[in-house]
PDB file of C-alpha atoms in Angstrom:
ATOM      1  CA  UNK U   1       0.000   0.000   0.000  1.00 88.00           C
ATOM      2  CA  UNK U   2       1.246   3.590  -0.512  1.00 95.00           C
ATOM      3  CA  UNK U   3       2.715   2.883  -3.502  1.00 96.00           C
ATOM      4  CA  UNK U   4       2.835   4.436  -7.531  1.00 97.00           C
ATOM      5  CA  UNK U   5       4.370   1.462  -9.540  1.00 97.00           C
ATOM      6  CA  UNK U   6       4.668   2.364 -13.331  1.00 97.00           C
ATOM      7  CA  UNK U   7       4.185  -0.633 -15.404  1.00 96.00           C
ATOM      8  CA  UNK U   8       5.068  -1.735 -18.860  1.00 96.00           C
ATOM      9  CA  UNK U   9       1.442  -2.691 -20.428  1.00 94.00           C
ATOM     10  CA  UNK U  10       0.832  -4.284 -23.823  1.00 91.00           C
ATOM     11  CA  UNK U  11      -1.959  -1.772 -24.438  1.00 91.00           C
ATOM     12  CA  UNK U  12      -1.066   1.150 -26.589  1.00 91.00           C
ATOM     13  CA  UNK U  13      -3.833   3.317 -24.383  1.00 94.00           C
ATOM     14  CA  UNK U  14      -2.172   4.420 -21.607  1.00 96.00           C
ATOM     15  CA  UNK U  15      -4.073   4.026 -17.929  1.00 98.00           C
ATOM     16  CA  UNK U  16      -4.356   5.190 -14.347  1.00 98.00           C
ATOM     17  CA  UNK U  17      -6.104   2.439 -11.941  1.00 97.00           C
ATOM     18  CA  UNK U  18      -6.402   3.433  -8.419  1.00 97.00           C
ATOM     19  CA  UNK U  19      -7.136   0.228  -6.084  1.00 97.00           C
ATOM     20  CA  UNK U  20      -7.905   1.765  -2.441  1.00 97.00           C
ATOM     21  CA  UNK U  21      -7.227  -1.384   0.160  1.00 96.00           C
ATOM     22  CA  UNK U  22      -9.792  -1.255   2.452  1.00 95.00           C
ATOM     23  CA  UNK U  23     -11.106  -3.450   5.543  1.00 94.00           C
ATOM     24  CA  UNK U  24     -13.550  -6.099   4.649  1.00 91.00           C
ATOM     25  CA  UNK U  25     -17.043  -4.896   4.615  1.00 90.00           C
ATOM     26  CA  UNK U  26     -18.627  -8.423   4.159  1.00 83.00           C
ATOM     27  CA  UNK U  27     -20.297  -7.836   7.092  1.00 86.00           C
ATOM     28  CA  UNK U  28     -22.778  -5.395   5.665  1.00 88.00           C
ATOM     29  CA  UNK U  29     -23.178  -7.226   2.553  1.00 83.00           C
ATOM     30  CA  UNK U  30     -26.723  -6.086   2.733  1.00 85.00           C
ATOM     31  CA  UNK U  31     -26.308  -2.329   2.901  1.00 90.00           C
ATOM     32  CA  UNK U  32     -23.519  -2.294   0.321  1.00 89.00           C
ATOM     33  CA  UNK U  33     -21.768   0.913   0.974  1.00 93.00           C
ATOM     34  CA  UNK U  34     -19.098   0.526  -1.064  1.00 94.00           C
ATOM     35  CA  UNK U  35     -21.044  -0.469  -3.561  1.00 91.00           C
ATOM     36  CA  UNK U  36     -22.674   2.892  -3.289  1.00 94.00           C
ATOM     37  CA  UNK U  37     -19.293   4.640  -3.436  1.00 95.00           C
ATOM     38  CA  UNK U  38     -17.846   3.017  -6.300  1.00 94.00           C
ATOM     39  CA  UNK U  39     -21.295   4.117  -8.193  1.00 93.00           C
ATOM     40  CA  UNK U  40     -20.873   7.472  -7.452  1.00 95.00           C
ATOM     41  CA  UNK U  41     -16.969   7.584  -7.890  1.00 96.00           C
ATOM     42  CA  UNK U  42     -17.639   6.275 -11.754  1.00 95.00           C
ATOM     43  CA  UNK U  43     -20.936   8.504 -12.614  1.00 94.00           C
ATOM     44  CA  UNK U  44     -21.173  10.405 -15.531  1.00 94.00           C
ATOM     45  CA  UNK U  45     -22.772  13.956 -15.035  1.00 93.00           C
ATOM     46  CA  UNK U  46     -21.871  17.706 -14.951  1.00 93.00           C
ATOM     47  CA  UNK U  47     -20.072  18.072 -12.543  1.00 94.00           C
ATOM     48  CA  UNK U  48     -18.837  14.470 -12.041  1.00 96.00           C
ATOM     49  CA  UNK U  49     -14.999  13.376 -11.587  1.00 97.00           C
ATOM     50  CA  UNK U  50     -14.838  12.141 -15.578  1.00 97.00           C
ATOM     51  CA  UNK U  51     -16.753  15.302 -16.535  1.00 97.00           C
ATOM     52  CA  UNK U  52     -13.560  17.140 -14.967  1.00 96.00           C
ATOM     53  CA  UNK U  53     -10.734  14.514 -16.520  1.00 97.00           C
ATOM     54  CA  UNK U  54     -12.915  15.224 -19.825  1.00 97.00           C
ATOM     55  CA  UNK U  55     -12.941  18.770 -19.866  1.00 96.00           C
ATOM     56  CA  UNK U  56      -8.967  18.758 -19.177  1.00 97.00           C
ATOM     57  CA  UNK U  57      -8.349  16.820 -21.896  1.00 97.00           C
ATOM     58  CA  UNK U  58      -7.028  13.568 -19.301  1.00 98.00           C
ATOM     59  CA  UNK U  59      -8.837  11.312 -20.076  1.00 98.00           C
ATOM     60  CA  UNK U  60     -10.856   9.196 -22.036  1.00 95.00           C
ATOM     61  CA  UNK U  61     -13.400   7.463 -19.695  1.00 95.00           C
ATOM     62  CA  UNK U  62     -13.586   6.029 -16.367  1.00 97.00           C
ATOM     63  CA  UNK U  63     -14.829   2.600 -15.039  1.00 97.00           C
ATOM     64  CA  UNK U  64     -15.146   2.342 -11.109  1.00 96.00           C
ATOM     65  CA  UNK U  65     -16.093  -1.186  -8.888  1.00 94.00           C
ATOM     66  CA  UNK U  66     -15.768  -2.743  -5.760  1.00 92.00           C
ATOM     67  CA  UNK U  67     -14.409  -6.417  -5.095  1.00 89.00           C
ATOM     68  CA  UNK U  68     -14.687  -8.470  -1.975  1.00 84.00           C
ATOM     69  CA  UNK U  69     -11.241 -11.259  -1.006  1.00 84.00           C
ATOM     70  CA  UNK U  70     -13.254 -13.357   1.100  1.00 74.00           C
ATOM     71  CA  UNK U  71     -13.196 -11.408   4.423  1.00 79.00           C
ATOM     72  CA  UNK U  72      -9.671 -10.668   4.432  1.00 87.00           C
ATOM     73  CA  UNK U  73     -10.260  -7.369   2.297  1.00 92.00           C
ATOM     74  CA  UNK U  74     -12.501  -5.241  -0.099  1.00 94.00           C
ATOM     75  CA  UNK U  75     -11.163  -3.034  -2.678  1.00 96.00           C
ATOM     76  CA  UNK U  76     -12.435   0.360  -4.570  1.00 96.00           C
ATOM     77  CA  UNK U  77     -10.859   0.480  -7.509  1.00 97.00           C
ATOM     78  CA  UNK U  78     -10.745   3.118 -10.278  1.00 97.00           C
ATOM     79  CA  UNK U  79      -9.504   2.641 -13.381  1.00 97.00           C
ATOM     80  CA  UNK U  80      -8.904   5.994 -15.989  1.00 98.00           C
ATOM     81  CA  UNK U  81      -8.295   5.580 -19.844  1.00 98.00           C
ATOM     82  CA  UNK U  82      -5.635   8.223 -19.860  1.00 98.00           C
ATOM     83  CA  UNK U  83      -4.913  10.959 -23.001  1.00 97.00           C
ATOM     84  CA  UNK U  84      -1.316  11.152 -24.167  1.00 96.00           C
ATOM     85  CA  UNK U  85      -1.816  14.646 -22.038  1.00 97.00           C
ATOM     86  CA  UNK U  86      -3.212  12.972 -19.344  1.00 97.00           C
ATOM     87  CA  UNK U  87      -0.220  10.675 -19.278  1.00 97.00           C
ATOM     88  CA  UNK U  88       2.219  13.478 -18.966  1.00 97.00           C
ATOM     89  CA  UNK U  89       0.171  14.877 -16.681  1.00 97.00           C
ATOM     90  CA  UNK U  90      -0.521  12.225 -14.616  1.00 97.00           C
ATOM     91  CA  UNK U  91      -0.002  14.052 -11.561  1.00 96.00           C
ATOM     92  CA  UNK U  92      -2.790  15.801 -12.066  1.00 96.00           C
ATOM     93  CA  UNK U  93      -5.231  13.177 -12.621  1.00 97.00           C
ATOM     94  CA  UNK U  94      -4.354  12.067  -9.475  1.00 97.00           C
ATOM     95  CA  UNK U  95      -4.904  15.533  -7.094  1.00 96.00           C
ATOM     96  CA  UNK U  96      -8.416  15.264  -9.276  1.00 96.00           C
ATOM     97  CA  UNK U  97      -9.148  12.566  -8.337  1.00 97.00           C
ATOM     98  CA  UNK U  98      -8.137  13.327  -4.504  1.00 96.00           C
ATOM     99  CA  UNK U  99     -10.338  16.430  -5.164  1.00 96.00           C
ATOM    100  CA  UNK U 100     -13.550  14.527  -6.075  1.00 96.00           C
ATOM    101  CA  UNK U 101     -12.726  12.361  -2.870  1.00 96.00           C
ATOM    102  CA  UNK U 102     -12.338  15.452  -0.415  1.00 95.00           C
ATOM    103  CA  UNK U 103     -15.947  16.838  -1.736  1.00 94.00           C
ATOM    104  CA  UNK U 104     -17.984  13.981  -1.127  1.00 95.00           C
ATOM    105  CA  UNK U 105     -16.232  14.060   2.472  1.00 95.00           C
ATOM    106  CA  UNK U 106     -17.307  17.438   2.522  1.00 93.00           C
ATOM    107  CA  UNK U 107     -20.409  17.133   1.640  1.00 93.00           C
ATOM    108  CA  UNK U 108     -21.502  13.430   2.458  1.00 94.00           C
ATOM    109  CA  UNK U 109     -23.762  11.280   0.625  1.00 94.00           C
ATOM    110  CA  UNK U 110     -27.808  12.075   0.627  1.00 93.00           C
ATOM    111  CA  UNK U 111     -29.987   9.715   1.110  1.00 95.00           C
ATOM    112  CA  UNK U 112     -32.136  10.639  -2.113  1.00 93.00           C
ATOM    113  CA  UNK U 113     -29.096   9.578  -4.135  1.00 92.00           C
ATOM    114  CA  UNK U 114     -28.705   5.767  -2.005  1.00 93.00           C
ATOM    115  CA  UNK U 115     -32.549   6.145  -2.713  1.00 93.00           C
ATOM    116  CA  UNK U 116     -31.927   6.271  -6.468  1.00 91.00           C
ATOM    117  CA  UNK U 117     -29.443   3.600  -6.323  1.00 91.00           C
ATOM    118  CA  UNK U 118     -31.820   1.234  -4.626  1.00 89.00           C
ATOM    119  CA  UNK U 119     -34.384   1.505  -7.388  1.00 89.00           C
ATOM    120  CA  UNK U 120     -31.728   1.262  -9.556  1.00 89.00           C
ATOM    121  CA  UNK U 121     -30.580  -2.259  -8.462  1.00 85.00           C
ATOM    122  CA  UNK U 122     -33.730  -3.657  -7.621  1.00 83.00           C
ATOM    123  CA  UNK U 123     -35.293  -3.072 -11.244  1.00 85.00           C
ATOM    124  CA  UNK U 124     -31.890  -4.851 -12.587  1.00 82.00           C
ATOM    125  CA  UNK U 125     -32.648  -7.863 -10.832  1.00 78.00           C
ATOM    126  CA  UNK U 126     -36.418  -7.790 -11.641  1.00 80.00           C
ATOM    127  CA  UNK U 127     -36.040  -7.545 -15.142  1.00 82.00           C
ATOM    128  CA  UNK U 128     -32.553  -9.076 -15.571  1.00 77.00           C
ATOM    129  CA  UNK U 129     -32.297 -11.087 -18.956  1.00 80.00           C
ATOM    130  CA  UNK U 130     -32.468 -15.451 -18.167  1.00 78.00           C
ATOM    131  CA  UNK U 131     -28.915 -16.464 -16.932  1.00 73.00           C
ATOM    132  CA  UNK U 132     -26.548 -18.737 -18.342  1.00 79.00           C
ATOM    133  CA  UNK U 133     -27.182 -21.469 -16.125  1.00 75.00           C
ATOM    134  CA  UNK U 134     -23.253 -22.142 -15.662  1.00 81.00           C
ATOM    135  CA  UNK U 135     -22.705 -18.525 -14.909  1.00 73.00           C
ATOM    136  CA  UNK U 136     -26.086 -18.456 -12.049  1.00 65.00           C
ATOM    137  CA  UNK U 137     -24.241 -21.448 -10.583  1.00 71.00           C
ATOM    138  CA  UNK U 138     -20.886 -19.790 -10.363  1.00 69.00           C
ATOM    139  CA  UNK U 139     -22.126 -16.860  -9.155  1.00 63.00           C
ATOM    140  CA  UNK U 140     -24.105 -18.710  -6.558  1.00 64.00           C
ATOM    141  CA  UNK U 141     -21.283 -20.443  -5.312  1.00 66.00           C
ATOM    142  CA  UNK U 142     -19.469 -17.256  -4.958  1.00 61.00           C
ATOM    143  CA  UNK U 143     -22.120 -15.952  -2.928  1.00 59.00           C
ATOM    144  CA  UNK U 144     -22.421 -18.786  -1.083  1.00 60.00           C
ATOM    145  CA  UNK U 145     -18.905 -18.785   0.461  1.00 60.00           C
ATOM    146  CA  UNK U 146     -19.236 -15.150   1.711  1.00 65.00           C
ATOM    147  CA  UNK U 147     -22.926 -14.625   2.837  1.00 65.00           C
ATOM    148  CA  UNK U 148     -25.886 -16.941   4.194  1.00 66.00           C
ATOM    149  CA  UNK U 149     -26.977 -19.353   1.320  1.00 65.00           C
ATOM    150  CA  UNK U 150     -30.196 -18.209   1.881  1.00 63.00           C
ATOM    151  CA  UNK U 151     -29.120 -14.664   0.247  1.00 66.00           C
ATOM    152  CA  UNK U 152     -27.146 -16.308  -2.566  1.00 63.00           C
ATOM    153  CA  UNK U 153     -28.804 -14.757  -5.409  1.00 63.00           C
ATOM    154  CA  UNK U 154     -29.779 -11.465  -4.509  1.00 60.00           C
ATOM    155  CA  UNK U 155     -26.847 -10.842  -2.440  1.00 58.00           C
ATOM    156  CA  UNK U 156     -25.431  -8.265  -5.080  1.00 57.00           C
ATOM    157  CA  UNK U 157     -28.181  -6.404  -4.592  1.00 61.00           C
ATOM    158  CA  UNK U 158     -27.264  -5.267  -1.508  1.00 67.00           C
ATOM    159  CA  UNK U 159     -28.492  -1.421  -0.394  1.00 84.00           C
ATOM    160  CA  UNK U 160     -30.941  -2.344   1.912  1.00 88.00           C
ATOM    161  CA  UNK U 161     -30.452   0.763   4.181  1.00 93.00           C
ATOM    162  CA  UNK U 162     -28.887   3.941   4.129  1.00 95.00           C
ATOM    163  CA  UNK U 163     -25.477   4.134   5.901  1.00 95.00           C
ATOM    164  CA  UNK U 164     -23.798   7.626   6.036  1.00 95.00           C
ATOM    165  CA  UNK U 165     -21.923   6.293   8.792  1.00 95.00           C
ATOM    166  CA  UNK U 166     -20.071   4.134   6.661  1.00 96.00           C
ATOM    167  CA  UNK U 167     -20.133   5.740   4.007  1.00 96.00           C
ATOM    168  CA  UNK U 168     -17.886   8.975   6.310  1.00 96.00           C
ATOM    169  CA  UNK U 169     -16.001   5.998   7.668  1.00 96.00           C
ATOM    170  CA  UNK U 170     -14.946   4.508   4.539  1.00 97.00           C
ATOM    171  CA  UNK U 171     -14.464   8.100   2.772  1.00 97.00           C
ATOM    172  CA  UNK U 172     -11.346   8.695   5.304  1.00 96.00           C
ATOM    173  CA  UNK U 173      -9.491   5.563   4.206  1.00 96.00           C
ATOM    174  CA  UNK U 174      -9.654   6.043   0.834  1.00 96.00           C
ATOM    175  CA  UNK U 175      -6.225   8.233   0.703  1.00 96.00           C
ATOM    176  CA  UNK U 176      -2.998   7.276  -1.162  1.00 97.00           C
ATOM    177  CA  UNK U 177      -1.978   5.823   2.421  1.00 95.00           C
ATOM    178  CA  UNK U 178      -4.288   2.916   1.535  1.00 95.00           C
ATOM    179  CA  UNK U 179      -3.857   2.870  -1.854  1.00 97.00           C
ATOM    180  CA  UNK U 180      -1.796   1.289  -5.061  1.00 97.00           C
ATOM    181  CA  UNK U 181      -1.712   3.328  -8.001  1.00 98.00           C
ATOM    182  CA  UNK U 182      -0.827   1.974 -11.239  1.00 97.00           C
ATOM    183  CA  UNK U 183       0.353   3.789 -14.131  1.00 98.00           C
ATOM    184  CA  UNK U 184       0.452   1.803 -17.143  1.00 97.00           C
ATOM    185  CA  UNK U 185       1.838   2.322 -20.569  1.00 96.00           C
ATOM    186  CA  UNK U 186       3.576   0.890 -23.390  1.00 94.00           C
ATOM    187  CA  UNK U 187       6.290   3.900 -23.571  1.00 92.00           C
ATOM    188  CA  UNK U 188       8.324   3.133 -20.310  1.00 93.00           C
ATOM    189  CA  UNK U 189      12.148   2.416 -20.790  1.00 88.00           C
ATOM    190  CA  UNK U 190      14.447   0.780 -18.541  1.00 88.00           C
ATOM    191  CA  UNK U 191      12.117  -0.155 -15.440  1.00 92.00           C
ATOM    192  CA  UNK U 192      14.110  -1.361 -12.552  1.00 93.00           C
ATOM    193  CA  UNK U 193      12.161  -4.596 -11.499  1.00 95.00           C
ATOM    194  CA  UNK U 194      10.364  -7.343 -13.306  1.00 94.00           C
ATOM    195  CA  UNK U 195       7.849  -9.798 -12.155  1.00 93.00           C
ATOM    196  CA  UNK U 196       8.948 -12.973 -11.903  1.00 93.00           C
ATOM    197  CA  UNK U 197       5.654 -15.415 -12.905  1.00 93.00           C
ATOM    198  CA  UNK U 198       4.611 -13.232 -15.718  1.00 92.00           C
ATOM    199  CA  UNK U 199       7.642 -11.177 -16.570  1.00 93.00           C
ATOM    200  CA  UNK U 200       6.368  -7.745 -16.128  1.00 94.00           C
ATOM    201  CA  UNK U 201       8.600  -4.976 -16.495  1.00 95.00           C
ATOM    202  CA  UNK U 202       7.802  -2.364 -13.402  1.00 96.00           C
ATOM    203  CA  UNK U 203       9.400   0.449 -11.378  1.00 96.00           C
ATOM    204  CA  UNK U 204       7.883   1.099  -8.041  1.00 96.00           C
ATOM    205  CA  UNK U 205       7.943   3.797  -4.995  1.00 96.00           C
ATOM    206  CA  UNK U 206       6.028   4.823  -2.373  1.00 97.00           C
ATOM    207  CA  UNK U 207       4.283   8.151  -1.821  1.00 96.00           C
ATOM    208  CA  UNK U 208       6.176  11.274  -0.150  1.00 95.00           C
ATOM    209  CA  UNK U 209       4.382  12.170   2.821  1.00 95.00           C
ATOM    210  CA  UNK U 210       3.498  15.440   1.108  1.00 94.00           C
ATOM    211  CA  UNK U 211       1.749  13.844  -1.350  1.00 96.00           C
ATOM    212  CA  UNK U 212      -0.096  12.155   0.676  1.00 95.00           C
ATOM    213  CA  UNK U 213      -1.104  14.945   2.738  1.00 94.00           C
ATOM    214  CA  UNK U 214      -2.190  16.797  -0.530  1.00 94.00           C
ATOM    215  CA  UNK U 215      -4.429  14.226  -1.480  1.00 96.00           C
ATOM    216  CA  UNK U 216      -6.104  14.072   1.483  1.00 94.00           C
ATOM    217  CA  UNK U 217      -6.131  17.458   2.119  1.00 92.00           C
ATOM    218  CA  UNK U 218      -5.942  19.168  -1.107  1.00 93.00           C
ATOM    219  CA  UNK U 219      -5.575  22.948  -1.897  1.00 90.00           C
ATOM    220  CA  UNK U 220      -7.918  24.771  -3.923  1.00 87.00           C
ATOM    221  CA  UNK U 221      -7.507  27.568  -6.764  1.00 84.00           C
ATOM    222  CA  UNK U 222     -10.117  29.939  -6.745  1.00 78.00           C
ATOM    223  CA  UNK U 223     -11.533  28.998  -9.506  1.00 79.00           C
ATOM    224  CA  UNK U 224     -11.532  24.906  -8.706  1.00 83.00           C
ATOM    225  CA  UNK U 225     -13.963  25.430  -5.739  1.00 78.00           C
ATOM    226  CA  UNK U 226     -17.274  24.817  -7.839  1.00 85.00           C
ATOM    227  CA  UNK U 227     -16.002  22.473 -10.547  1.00 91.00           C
ATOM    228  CA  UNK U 228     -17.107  18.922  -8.320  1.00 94.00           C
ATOM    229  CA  UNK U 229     -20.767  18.228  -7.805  1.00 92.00           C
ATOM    230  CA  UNK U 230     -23.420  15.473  -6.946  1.00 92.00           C
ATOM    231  CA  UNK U 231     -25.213  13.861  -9.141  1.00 90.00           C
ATOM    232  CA  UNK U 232     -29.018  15.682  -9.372  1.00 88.00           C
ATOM    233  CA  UNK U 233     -32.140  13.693  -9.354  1.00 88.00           C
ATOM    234  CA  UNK U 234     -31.969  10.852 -12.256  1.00 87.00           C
ATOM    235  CA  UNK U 235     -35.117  11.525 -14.240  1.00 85.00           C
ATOM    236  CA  UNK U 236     -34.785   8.419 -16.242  1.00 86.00           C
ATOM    237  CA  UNK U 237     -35.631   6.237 -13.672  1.00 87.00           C
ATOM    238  CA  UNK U 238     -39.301   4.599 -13.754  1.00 85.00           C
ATOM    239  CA  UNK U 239     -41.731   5.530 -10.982  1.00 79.00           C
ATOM    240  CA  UNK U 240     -44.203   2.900 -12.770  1.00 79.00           C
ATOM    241  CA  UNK U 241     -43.475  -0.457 -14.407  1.00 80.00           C
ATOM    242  CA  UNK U 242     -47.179  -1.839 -14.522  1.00 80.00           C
ATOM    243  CA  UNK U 243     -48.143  -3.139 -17.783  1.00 76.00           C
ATOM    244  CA  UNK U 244     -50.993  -1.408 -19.536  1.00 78.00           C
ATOM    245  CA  UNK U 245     -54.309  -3.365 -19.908  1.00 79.00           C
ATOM    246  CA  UNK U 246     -54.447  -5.230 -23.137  1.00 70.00           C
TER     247      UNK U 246
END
């Protein structure tokens, strides 16, 4: 944890992934919090954290998720098709990033967007297309090994109940203390390591205290104090999904 490693990739895109290391939060599997995090962390809006990398010319998009290791660990992770610019100017991706991070501290999570969520998820499983029965079984027995049985299939679901207290708590470890940051590209000469099962060519240091303490505590032009905002009220969603009589 605490580290930047820059990796040789295969890809000719170059990428930033963040992976925060947090605490395992199987334990409230049904409220899902970072589930609700990682949604927000990869939304597309004005005002969102790819709107930002967009309108700087950064990046490309952005894909956000959450992973469970048994109960040993869960992970945010955020992963940033970078611009040649934004490769260059990786740096600066980053203190975005920690920017977006410090405002939803800020300003915490409402409950009308967990609300949203909820309906979200719940008309994804109602109307999810028939499963591969291979893949329901496999996803099953995944579920099986880290929540009651009788939960197995819906477990994904999760966000049964609103949790800002988690949602604060988790918030404050997601810093570059807890964090690996890879930045991957096809362009970097003479790394200084290489892994040995699959040969990868990587260079690797940890995070200067001050650094760290900007992330967490970033400072603000003048002009950067509006640019990060919530997601509004999602219009799209259905408040009705009764058939109409034949």
């Amino acid at each position: 944890k605490g580290k930047l490693v820059e990796m040789v990739s295969i890809s000719t895109t170059p990428s930033l992934q963040f992976v925060f290391l947090i605490p395992s939060m199987l334990e409230n599997w049904k409220d899902g919090p970072e589930e609700v995090l990682a949604k927000i962390l990869g939304d597309e809006y004005k005002g969102s954290l790819i709107d930002r990398l967009i309108e700087e010319e950064l990046a490309f998009d952005l894909t956000s998720s959450r992973n469970h290791y048994s109960d040993a660990f869960t992970t945010i992770e955020l992963s940033v098709n970078l611009s040649s610019r934004g490769f260059t100017h990786y740096k600066r991706v980053i203190e975005l990033i920690g920017k977006y991070i410090h405002m939803l501290r800020q300003q915490g999570i409402p409950e009308t967007i967990f609300s949203e969520m909820k309906q979200i998820a719940k008309l994804d499983f109602d109307y999810a297309k028939k499963p591969i029965i291979t893949d329901l079984c496999v996803e099953m027995l995944s579920g099986s090994r880290q929540i009651p049985a009788s939960n197995c299939l819906n477990w994904q679901i999760g966000l049964e109940s609103y949790r800002p207290d988690l949602y604060v708590q988790l918030l404050e470890m997601m810093d570059l203390e807890s964090a690996i940051v890879f930045l991957m590209s096809d362009s970097f000469e003479n790394p200084s390591s290489v892994e040995p099962i699959f040969g990868t060519k990587y260079s690797a240091r940890s995070f200067t205290e001050e650094e760290k303490n900007d992330f967490k505590a970033p400072k603000y032009s003048e002009e950067e104090h509006e640019m990060f905002k919530l997601p509004g009220p999602n219009k799209a969603i259905p408040k009705d999904t009764s058939m109409p009589p034949a």
